[in-house]
C-alpha atoms as a printed R data frame, in Angstrom:
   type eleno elety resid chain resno       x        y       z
1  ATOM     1    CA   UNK     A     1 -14.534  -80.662 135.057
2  ATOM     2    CA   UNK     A     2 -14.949  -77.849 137.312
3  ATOM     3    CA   UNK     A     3 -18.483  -76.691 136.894
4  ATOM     4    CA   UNK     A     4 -19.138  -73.511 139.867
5  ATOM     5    CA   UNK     A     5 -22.622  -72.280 140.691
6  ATOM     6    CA   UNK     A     6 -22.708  -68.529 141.306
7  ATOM     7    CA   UNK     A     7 -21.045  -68.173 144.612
8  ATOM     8    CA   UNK     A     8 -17.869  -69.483 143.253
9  ATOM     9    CA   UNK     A     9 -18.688  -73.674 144.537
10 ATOM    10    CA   UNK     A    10 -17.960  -76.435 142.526
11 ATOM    11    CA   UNK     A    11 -21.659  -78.453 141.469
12 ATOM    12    CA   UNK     A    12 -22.745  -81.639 143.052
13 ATOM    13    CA   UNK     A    13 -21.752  -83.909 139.971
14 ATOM    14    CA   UNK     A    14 -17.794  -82.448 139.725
15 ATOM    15    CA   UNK     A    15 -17.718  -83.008 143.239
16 ATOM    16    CA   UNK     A    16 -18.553  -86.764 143.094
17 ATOM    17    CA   UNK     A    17 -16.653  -86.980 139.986
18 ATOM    18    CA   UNK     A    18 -13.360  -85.628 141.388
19 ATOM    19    CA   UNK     A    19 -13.546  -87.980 144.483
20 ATOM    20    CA   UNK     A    20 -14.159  -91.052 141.782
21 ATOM    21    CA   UNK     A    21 -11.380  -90.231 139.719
22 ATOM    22    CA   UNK     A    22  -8.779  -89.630 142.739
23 ATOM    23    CA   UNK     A    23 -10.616  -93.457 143.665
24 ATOM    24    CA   UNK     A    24 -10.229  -94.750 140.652
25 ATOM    25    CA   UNK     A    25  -6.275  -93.909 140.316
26 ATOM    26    CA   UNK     A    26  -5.155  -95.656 143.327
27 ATOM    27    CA   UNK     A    27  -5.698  -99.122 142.756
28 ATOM    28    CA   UNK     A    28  -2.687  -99.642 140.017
29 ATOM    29    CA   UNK     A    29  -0.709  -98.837 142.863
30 ATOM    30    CA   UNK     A    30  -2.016 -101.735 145.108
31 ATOM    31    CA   UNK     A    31  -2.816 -105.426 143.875
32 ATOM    32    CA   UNK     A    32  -7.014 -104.977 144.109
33 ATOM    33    CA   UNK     A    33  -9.793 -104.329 141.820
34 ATOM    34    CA   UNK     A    34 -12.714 -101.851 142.772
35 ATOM    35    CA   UNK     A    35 -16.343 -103.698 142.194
36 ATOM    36    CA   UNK     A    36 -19.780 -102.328 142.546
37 ATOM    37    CA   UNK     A    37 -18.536  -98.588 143.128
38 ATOM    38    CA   UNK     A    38 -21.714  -96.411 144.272
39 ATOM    39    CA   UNK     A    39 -22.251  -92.402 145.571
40 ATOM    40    CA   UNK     A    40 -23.870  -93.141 149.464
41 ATOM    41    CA   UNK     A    41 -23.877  -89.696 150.406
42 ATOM    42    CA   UNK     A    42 -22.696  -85.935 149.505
43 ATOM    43    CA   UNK     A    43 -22.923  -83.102 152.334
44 ATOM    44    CA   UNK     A    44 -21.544  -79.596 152.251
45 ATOM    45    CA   UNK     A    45 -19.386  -78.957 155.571
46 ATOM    46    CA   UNK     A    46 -20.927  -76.488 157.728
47 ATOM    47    CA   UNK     A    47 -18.523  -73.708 156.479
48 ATOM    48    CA   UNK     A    48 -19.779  -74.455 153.035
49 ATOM    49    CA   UNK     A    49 -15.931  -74.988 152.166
50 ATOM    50    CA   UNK     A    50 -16.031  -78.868 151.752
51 ATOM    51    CA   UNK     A    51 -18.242  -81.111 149.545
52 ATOM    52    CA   UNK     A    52 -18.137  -84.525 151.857
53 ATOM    53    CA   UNK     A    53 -18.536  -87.085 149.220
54 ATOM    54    CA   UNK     A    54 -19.408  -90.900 150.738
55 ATOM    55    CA   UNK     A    55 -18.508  -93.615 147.995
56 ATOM    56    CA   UNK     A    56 -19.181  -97.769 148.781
57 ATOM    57    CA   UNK     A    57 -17.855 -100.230 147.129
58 ATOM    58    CA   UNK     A    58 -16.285 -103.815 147.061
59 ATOM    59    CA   UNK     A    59 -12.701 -104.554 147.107
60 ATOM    60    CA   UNK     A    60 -11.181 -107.959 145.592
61 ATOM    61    CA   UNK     A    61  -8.198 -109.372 144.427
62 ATOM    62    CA   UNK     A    62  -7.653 -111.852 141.335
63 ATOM    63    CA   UNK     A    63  -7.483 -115.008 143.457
64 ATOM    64    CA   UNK     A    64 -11.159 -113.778 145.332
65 ATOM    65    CA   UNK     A    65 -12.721 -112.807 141.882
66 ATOM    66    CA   UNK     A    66 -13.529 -116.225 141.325
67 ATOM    67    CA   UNK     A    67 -14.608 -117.512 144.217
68 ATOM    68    CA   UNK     A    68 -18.243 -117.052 144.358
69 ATOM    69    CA   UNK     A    69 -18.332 -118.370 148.143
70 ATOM    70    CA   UNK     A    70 -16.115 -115.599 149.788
71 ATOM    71    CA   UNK     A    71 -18.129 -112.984 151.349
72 ATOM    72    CA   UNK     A    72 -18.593 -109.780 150.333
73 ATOM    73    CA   UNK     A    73 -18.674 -106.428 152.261
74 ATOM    74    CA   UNK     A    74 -18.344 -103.067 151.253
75 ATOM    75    CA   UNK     A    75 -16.046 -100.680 152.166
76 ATOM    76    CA   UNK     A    76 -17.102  -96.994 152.415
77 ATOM    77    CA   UNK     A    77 -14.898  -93.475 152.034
78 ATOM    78    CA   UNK     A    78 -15.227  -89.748 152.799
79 ATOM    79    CA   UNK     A    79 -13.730  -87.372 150.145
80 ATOM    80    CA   UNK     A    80 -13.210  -84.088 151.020
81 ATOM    81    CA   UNK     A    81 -13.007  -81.936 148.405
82 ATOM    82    CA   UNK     A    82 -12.341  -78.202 148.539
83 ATOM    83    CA   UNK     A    83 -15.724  -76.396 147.052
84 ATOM    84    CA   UNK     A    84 -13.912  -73.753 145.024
85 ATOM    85    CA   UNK     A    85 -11.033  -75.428 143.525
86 ATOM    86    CA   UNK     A    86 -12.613  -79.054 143.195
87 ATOM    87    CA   UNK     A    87  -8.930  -80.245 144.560
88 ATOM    88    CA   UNK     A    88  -9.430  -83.524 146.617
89 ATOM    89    CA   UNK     A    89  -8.074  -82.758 150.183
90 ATOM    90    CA   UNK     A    90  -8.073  -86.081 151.866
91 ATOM    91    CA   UNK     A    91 -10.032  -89.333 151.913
92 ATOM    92    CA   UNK     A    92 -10.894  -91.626 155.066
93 ATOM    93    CA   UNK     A    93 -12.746  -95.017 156.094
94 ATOM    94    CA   UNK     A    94 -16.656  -94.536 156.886
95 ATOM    95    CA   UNK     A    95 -16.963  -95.838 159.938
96 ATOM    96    CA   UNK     A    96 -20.949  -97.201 160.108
């Protein structure tokens, strides 16, 4: 996974892709579905330590699947994951 770029920093696309997976492995332990998952923003921190890494997407669970009435917003979170290592350091809500 871990792709670096000559000073020793993780690339763009193993950035996004770390924040995905770490995503993608927490809804078995809660009773929703991710929908509609898409990259909003990526930003190196200012001490070029951090990739920021913005993903939206829509939550639902398999009584609101069906309902085509219920309104849908999307929820939006900030990885932070450590340049070098690629490890994911923490992930919080997007406020807009």
């Amino acid at each position: 996974m871990e792709n670096q770029t000559k000073n020793n920093r993780i690339d763009v696309p193993s950035a996004v892709l770390a924040a995905k997976d770490y995503l993608q492995s927490l809804p078995g332990l809660f009773e929703y579905k991710i929908k509609e998952l898409r990259l909003e923003e990526v930003e190196l921190s200012e001490d070029r330590k951090y990739w920021l890494i913005t993903l939206g997407f829509i939550t639902t669970t398999a009584g609101e699947e069906e309902s085509f009435f219920l309104k849908k917003e999307r929820d939006y979170k900030v990885f932070k994951i450590h340049a070098e290592t690629g490890e994911v350091e923490s992930m919080k809500i997007r406020e807009l």
